PDB file of C-alpha atoms and ligand atoms in Angstrom:
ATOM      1  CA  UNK A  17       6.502   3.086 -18.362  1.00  0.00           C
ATOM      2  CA  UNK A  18       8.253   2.011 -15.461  1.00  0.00           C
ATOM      3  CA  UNK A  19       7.684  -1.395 -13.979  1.00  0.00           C
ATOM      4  CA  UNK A  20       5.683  -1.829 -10.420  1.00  0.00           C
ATOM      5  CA  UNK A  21       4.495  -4.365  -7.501  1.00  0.00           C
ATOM      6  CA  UNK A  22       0.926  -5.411  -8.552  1.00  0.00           C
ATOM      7  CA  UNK A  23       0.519  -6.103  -5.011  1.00  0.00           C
ATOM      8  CA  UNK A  24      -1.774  -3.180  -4.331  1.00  0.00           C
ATOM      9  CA  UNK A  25      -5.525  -3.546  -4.263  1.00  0.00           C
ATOM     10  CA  UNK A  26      -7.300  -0.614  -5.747  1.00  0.00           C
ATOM     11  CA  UNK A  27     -10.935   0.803  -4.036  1.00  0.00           C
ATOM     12  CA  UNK A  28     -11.621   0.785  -8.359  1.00  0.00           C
ATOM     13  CA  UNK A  29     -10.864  -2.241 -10.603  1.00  0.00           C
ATOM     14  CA  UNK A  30      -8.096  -1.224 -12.420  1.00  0.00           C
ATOM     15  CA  UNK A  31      -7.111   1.619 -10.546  1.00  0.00           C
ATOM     16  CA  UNK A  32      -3.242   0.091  -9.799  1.00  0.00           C
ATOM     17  CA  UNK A  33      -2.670   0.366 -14.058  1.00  0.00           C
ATOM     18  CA  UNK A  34      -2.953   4.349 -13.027  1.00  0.00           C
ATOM     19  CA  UNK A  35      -0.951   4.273  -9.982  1.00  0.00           C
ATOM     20  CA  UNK A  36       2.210   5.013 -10.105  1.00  0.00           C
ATOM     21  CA  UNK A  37       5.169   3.068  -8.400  1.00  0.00           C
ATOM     22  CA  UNK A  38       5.164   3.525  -4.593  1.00  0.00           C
ATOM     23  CA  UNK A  39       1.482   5.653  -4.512  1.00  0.00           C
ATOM     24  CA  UNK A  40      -1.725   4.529  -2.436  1.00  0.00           C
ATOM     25  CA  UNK A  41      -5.232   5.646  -3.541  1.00  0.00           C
ATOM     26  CA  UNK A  42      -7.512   7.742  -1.550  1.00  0.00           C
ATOM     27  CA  UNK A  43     -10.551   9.265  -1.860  1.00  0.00           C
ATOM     28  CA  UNK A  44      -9.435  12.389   0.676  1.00  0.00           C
ATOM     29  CA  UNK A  45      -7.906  15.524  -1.044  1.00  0.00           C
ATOM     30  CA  UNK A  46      -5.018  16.330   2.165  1.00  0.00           C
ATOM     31  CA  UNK A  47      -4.485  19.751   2.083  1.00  0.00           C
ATOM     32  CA  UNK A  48      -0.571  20.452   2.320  1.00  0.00           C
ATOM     33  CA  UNK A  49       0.416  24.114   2.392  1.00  0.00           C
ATOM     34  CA  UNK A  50       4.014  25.798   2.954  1.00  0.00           C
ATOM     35  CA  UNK A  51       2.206  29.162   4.499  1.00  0.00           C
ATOM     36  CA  UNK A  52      -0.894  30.654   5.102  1.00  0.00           C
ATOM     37  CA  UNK A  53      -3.512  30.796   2.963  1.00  0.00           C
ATOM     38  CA  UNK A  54      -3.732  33.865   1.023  1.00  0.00           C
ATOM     39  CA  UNK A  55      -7.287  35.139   0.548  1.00  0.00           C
ATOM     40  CA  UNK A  56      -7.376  36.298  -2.861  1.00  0.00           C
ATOM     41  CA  UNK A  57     -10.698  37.836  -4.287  1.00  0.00           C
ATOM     42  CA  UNK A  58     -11.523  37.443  -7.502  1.00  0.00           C
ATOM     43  CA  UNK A  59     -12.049  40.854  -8.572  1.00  0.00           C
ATOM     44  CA  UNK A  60      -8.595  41.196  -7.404  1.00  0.00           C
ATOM     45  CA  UNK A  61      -7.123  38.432  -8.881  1.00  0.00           C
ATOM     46  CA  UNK A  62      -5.143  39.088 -12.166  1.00  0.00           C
ATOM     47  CA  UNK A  63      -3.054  36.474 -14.472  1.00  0.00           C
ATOM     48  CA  UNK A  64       0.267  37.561 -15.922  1.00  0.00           C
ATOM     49  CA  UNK A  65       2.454  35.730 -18.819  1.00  0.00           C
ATOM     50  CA  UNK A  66       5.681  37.839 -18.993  1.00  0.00           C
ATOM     51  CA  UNK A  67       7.618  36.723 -21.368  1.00  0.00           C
ATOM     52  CA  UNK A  68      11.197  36.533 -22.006  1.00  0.00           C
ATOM     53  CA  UNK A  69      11.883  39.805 -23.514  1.00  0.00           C
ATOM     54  CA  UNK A  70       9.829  41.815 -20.536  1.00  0.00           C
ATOM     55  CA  UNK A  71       6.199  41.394 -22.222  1.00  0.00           C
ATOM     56  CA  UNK A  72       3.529  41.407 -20.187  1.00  0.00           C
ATOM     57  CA  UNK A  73      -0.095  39.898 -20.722  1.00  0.00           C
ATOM     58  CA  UNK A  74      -2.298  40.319 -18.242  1.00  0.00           C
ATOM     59  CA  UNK A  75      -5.871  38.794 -17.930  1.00  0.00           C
ATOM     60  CA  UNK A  76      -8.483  39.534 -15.491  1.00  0.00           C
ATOM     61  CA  UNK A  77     -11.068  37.270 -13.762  1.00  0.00           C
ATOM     62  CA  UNK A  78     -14.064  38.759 -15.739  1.00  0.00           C
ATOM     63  CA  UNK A  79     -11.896  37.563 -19.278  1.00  0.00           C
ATOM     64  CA  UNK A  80     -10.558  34.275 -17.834  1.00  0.00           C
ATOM     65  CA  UNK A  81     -14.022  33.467 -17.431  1.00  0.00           C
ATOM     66  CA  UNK A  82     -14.627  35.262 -20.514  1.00  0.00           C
ATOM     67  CA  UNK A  83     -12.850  32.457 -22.451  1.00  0.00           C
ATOM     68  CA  UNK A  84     -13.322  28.795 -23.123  1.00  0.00           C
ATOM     69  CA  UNK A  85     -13.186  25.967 -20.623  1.00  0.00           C
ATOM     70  CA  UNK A  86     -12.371  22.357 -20.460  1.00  0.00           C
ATOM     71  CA  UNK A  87     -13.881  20.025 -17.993  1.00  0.00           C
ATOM     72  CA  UNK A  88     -10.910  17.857 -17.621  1.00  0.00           C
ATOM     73  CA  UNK A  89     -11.295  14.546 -15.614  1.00  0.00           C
ATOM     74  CA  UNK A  90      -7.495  13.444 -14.230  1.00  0.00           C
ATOM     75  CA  UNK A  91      -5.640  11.140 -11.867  1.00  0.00           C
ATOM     76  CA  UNK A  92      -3.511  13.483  -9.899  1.00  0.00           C
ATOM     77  CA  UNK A  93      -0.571  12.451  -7.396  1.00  0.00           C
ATOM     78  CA  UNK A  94       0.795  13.522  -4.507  1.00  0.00           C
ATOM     79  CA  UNK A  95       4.668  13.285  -3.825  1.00  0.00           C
ATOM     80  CA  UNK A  96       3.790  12.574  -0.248  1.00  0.00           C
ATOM     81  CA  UNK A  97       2.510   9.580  -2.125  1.00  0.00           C
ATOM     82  CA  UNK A  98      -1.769   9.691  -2.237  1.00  0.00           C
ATOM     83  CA  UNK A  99      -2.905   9.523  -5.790  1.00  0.00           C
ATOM     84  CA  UNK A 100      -6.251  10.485  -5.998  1.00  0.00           C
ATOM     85  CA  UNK A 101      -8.089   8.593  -9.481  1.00  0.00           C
ATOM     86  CA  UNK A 102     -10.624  10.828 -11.754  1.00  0.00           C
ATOM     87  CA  UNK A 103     -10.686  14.327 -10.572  1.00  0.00           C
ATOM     88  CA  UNK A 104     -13.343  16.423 -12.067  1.00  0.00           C
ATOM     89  CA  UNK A 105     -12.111  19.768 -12.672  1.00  0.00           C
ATOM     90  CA  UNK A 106     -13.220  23.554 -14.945  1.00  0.00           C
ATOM     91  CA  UNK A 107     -10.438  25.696 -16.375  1.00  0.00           C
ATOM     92  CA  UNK A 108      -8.935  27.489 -19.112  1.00  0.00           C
ATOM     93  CA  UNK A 109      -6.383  25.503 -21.169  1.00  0.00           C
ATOM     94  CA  UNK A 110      -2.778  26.941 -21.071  1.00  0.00           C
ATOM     95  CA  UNK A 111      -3.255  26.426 -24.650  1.00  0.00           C
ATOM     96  CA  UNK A 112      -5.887  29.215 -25.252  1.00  0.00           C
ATOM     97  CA  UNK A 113      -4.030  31.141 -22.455  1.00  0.00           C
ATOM     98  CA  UNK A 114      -0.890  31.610 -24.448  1.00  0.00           C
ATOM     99  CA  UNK A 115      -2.226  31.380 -27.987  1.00  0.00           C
ATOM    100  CA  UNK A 116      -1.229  35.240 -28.439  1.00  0.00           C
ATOM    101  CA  UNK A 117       1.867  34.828 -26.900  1.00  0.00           C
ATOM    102  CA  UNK A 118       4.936  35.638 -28.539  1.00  0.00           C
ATOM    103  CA  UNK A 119       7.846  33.323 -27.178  1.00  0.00           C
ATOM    104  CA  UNK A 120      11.301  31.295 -28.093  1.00  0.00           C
ATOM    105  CA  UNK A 121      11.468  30.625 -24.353  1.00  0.00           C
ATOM    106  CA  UNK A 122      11.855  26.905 -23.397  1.00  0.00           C
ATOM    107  CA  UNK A 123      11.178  27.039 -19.465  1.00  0.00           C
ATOM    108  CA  UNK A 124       7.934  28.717 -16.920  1.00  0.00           C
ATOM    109  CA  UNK A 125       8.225  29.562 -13.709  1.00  0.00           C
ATOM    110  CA  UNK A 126       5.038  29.812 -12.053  1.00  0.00           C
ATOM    111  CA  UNK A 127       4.114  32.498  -9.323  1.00  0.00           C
ATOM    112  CA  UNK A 128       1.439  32.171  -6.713  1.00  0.00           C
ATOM    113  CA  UNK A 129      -0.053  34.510  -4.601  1.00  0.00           C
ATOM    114  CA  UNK A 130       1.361  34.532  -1.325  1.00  0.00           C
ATOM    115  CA  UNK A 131       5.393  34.061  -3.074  1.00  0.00           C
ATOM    116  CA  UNK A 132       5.302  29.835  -3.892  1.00  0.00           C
ATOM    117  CA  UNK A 133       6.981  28.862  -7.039  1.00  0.00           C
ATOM    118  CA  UNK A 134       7.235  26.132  -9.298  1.00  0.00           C
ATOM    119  CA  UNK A 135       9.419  25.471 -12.147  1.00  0.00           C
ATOM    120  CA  UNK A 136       8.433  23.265 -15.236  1.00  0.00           C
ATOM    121  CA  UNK A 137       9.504  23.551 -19.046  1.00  0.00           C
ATOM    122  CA  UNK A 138       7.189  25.105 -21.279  1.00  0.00           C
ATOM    123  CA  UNK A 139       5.978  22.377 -23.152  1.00  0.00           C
ATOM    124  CA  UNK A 140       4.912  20.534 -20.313  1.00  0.00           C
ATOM    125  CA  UNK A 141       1.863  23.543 -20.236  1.00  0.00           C
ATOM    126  CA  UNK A 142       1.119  23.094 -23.689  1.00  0.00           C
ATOM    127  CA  UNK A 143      -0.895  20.532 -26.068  1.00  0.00           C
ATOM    128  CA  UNK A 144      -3.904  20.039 -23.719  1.00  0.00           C
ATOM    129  CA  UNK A 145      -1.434  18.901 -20.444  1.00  0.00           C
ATOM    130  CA  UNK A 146      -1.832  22.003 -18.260  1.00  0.00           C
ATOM    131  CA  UNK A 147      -5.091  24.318 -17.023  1.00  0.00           C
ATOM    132  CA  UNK A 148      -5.982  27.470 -15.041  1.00  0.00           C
ATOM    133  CA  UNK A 149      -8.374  25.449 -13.035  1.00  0.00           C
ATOM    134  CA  UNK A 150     -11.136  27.623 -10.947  1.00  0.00           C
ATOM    135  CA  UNK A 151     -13.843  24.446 -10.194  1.00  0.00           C
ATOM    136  CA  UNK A 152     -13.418  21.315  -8.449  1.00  0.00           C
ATOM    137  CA  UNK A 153     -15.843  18.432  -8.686  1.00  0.00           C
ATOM    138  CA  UNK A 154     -18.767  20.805  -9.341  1.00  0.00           C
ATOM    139  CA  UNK A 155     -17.764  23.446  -7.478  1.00  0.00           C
ATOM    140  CA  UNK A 156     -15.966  26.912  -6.866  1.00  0.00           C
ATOM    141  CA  UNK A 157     -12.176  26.062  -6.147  1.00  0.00           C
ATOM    142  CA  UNK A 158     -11.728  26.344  -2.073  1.00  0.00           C
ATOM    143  CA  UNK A 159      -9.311  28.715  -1.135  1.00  0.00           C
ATOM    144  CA  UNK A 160      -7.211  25.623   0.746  1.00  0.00           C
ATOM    145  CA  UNK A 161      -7.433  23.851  -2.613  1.00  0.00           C
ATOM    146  CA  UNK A 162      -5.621  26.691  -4.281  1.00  0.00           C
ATOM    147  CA  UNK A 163      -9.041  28.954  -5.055  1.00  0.00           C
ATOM    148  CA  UNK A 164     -10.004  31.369  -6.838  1.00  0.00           C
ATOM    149  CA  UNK A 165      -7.892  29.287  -9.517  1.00  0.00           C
ATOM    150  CA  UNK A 166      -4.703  27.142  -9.539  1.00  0.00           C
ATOM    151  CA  UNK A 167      -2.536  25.463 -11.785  1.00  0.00           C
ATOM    152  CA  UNK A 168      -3.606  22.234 -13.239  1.00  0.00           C
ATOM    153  CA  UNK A 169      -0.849  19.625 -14.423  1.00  0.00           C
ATOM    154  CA  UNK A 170      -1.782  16.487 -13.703  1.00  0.00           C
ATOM    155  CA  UNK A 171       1.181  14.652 -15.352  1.00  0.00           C
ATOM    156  CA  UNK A 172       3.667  15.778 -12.882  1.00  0.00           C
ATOM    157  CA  UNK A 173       3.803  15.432  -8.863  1.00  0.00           C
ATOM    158  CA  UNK A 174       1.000  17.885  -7.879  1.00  0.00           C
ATOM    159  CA  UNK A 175       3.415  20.365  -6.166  1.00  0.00           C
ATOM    160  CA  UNK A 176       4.208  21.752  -9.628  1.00  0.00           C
ATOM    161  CA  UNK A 177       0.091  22.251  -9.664  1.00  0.00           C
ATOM    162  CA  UNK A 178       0.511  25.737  -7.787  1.00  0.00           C
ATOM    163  CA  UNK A 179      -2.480  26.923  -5.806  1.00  0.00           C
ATOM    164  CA  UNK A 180      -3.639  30.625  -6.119  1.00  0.00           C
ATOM    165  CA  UNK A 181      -1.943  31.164  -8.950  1.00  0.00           C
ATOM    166  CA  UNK A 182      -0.735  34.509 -10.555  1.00  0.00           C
ATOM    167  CA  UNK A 183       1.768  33.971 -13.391  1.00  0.00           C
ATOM    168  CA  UNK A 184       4.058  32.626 -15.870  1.00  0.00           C
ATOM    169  CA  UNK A 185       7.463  34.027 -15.963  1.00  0.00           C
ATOM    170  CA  UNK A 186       8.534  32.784 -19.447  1.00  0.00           C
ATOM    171  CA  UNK A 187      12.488  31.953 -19.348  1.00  0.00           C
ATOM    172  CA  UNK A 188      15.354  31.100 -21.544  1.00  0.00           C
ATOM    173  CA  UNK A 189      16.947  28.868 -19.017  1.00  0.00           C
ATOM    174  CA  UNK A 190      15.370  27.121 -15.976  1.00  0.00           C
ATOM    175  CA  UNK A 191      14.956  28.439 -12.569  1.00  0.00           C
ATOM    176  CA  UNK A 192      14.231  26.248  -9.849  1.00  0.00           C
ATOM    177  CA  UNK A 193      11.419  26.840  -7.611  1.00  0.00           C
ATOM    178  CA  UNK A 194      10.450  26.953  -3.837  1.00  0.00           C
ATOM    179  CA  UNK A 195      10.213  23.302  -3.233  1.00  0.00           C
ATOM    180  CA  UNK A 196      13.041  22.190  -6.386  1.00  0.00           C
ATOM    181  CA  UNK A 197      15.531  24.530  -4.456  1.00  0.00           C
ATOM    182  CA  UNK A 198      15.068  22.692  -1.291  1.00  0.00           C
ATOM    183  CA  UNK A 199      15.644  18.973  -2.329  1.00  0.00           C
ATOM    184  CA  UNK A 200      12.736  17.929  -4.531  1.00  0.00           C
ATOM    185  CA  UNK A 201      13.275  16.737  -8.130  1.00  0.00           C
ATOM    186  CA  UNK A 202      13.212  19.466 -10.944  1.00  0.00           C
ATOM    187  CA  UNK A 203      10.943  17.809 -13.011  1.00  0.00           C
ATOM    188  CA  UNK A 204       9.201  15.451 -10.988  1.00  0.00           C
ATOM    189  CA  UNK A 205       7.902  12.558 -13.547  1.00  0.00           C
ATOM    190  CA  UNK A 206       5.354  10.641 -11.105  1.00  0.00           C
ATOM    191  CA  UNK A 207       5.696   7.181 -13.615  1.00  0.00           C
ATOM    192  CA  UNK A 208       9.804   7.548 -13.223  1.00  0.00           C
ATOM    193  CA  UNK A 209       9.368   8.317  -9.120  1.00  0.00           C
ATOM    194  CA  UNK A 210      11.296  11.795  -9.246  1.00  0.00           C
ATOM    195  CA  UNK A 211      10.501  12.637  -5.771  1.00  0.00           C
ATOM    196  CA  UNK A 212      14.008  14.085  -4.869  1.00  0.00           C
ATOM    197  CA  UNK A 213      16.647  16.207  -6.098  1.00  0.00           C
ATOM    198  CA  UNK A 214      19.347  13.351  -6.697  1.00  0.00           C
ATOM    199  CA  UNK A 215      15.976  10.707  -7.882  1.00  0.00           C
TER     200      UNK A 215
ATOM    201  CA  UNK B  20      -6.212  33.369   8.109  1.00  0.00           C
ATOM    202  CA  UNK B  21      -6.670  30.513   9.843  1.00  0.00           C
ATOM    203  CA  UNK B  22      -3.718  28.900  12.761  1.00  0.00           C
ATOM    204  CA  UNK B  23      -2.879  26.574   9.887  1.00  0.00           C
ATOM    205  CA  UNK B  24       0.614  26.353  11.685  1.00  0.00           C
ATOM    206  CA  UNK B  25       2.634  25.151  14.773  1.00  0.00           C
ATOM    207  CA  UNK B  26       5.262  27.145  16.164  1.00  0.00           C
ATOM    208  CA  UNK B  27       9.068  26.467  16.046  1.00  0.00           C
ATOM    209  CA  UNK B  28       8.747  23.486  19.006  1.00  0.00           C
ATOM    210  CA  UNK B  29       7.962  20.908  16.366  1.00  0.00           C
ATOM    211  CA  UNK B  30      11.113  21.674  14.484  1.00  0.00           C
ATOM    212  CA  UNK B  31      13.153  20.199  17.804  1.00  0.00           C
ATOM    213  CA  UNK B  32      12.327  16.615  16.828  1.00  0.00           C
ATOM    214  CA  UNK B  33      13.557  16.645  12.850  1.00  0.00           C
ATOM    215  CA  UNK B  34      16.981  19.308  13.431  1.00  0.00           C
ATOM    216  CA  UNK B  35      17.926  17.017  15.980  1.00  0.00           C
ATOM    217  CA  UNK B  36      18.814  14.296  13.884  1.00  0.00           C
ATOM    218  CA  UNK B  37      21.377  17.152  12.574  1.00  0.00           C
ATOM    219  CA  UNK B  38      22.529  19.255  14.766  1.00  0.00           C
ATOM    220  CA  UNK B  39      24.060  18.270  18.302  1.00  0.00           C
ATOM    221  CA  UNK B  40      22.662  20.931  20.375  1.00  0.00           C
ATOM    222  CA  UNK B  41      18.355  22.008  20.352  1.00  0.00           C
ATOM    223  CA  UNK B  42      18.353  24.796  17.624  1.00  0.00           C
ATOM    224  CA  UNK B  43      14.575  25.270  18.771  1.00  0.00           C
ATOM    225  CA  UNK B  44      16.384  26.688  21.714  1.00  0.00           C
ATOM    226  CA  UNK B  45      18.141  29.122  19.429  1.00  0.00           C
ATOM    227  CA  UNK B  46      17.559  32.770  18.734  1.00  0.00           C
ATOM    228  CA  UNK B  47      17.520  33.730  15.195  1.00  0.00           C
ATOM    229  CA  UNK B  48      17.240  36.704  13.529  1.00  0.00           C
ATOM    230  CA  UNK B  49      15.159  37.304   9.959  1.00  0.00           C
ATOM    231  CA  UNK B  50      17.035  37.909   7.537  1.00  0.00           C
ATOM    232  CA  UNK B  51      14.180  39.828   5.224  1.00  0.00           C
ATOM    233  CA  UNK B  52      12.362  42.175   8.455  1.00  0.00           C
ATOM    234  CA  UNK B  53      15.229  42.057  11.242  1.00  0.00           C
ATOM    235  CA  UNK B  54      13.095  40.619  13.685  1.00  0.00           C
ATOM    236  CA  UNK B  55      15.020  38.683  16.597  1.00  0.00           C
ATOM    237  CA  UNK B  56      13.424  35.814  18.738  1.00  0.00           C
ATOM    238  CA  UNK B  57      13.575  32.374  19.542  1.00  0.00           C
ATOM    239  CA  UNK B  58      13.229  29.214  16.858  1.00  0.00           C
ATOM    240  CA  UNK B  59      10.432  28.132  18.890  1.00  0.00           C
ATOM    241  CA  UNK B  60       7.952  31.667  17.845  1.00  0.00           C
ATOM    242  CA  UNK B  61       8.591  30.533  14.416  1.00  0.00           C
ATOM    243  CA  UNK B  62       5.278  29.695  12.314  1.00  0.00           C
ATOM    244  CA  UNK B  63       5.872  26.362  11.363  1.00  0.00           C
ATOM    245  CA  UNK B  64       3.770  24.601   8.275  1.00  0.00           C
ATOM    246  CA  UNK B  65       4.112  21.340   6.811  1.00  0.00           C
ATOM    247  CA  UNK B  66       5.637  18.610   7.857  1.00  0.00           C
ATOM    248  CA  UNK B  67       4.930  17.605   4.131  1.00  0.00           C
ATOM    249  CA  UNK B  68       6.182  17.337   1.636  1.00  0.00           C
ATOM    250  CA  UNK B  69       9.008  19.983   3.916  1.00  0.00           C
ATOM    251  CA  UNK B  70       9.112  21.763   6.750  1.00  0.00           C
ATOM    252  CA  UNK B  71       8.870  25.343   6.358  1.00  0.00           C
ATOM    253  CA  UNK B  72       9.204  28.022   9.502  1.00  0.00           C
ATOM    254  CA  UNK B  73       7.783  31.430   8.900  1.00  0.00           C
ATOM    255  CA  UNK B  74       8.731  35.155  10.764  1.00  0.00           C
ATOM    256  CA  UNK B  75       5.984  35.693  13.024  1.00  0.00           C
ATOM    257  CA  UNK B  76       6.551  38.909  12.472  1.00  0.00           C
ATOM    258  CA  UNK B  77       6.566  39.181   8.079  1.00  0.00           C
ATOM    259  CA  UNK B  78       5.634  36.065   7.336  1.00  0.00           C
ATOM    260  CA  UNK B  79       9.142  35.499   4.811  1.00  0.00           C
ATOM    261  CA  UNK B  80      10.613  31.862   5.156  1.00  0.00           C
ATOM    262  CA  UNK B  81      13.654  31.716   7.554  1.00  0.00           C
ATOM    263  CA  UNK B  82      13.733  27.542   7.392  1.00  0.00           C
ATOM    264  CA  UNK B  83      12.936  24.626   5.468  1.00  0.00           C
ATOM    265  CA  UNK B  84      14.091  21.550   5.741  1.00  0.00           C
ATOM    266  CA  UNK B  85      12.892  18.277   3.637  1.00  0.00           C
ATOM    267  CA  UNK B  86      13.928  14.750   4.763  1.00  0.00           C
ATOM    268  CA  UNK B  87      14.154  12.124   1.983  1.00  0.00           C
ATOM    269  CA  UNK B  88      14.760   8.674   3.030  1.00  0.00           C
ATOM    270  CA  UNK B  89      18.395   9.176   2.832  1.00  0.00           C
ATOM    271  CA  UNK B  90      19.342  13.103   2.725  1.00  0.00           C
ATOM    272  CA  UNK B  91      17.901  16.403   4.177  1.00  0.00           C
ATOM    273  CA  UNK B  92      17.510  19.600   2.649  1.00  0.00           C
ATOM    274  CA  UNK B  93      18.458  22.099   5.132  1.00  0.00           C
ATOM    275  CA  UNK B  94      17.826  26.383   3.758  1.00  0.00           C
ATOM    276  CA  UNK B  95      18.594  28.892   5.882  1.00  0.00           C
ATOM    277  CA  UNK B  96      19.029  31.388   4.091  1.00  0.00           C
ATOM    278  CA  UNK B  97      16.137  33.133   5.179  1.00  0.00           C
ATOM    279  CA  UNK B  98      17.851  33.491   8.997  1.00  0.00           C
ATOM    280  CA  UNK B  99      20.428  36.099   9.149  1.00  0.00           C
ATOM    281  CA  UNK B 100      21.921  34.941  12.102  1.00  0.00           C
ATOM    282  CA  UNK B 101      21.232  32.748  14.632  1.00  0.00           C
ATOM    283  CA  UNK B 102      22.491  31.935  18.954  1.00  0.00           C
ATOM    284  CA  UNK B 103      22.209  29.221  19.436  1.00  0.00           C
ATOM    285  CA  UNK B 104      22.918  28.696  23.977  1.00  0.00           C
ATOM    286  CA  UNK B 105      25.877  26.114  24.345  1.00  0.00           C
ATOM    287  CA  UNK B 106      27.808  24.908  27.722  1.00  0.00           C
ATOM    288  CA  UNK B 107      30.523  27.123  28.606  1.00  0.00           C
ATOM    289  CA  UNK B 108      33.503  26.532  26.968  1.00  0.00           C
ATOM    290  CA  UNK B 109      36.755  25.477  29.632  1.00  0.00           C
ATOM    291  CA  UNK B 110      40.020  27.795  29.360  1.00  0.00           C
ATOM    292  CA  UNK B 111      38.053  30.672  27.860  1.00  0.00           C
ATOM    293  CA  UNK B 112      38.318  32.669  31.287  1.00  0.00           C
ATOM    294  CA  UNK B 113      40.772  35.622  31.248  1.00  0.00           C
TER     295      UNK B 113
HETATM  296 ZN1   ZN C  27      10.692  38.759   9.314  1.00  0.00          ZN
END
């Protein structure tokens, strides 16, 4: 892990261990968007996996709710640097999402309603690391917040967490999405700072 | 929907620190509906993490532009063309 000022004084004792080099805490959840917010109702909503060689699973609202959830509790960060400590979250692990899933492909790109992106390799979706979150902190998921469900990876910058999410596009090799085509990093590590493109 | 946006004004301040002359000024054209009309009609969201300027009339991106602390990102691919007004040139007079 990479070494940081100890300078900062947390609202939680220990709360600058889980904040990552050049973060602040706060106990706000900003809402940053690159469009409008796409009103999406949930007996419209549909999940896709496609994989690599054109197969397409597709899973309704009635059968994601249908399966198990996971209450995760996370520390999620922001690249426009707020890190917010112990978010309380419902969702369907990526795990049981893709179980029947046939794949070789090493790379996801992610599809929201509305035509955002995001770009991530596969395994970072994989052994309990990545959700299809529809509650947050005891309640439904907002629309603003990315509702009826959104992606949930709370290892990397939370831009790669897509809101009103639709899909995986499974890949061979790895296509960049809206924001990693337009100067922020490809992978975006918040413990390595991989803000931008060239970080 | 809600006005989550300003329009193409508030890209004035960050493309001048690139171009010379006030693109909001400009008249661009979309390159995914056709639609022709000045910078400053675009639907502009952000600023973070990137500015990103919408068609008012489709909605497609025709601009984003991030600023890191020592680049910027500039896409326009989503503008098919744009005027942009400049001070008439000297000698170009038949
Ligand atoms: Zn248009």
């Amino acid at each position: 892990m990479a070494t940081f000022t100890r300078g900062f004084h947390g609202k939680r004792r220990g709360g600058d261990d889980r904040l990552p080099p050049g973060q602040y805490l706060t106990d706000d959840f900003p809402v940053l968007s690159a469009g409008p917010t796409p009103q999406i109702l949930p007996s419209e909503w549909e999940f896709t996996v496609e994989t690599e060689t054109g197969q397409v699973h597709r899973r309704s609202w009635q059968e994601l709710m249908a399966l198990p959830s996971e209450t995760p509790t996370v520390d999620i960060h922001c690249v426009t640097t707020w890190s917010k400590l112990d978010t309380t979250w419902q969702g369907v692990s990526l795990d049981v999402l893709l179980e029947d899933v046939e794949t070789a492909a090493e790379y996801a790109l992610v599809h929201s309603y509305g035509g955002y992106t995001t770009n991530l390799p596969l395994e970072d979706l994989l052994d309990g690391k990545a959700w299809i979150a529809y509650r947050y902190d005891g309640e439904e998921l907002h629309p603003q917040h990315g509702g009826p469900a959104r992606l949930l990876v709370p290892h990397l910058y939370f831009w790669k967490s897509a809101k009103w999410v639709r899909g995986l596009q499974l890949l061979n090799e790895d296509s960049p999405g809206f924001w990693e085509t337009a100067g922020y990093n490809n992978y975006g590590d918040p413990w390595r700072e991989q803000r931008y493109a060239d970080d | 929907m809600s006005a989550d946006y300003l329009d193409g004004n508030a890209l004035a301040g960050p493309l001048a620190e690139i171009f010379t002359t006030d693109v909001s000024a400009a008249v661009g054209r979309c390159a995914s509906c056709g639609l022709t009309g000045p910078v400053a009609s675009l639907r502009v969201y952000g600023p973070a993490p990137g500015l990103v300027a919408r068609c008012p009339g489709c909605n497609e991106v025709m601009l984003r532009l991030v600023r890191s602390p020592d680049a910027a990102w500039l896409d326009l691919c989503g503008t098919a063309c744009l005027r942009i007004p400049m001070e008439s040139a000297e000698g170009n007079s038949p």
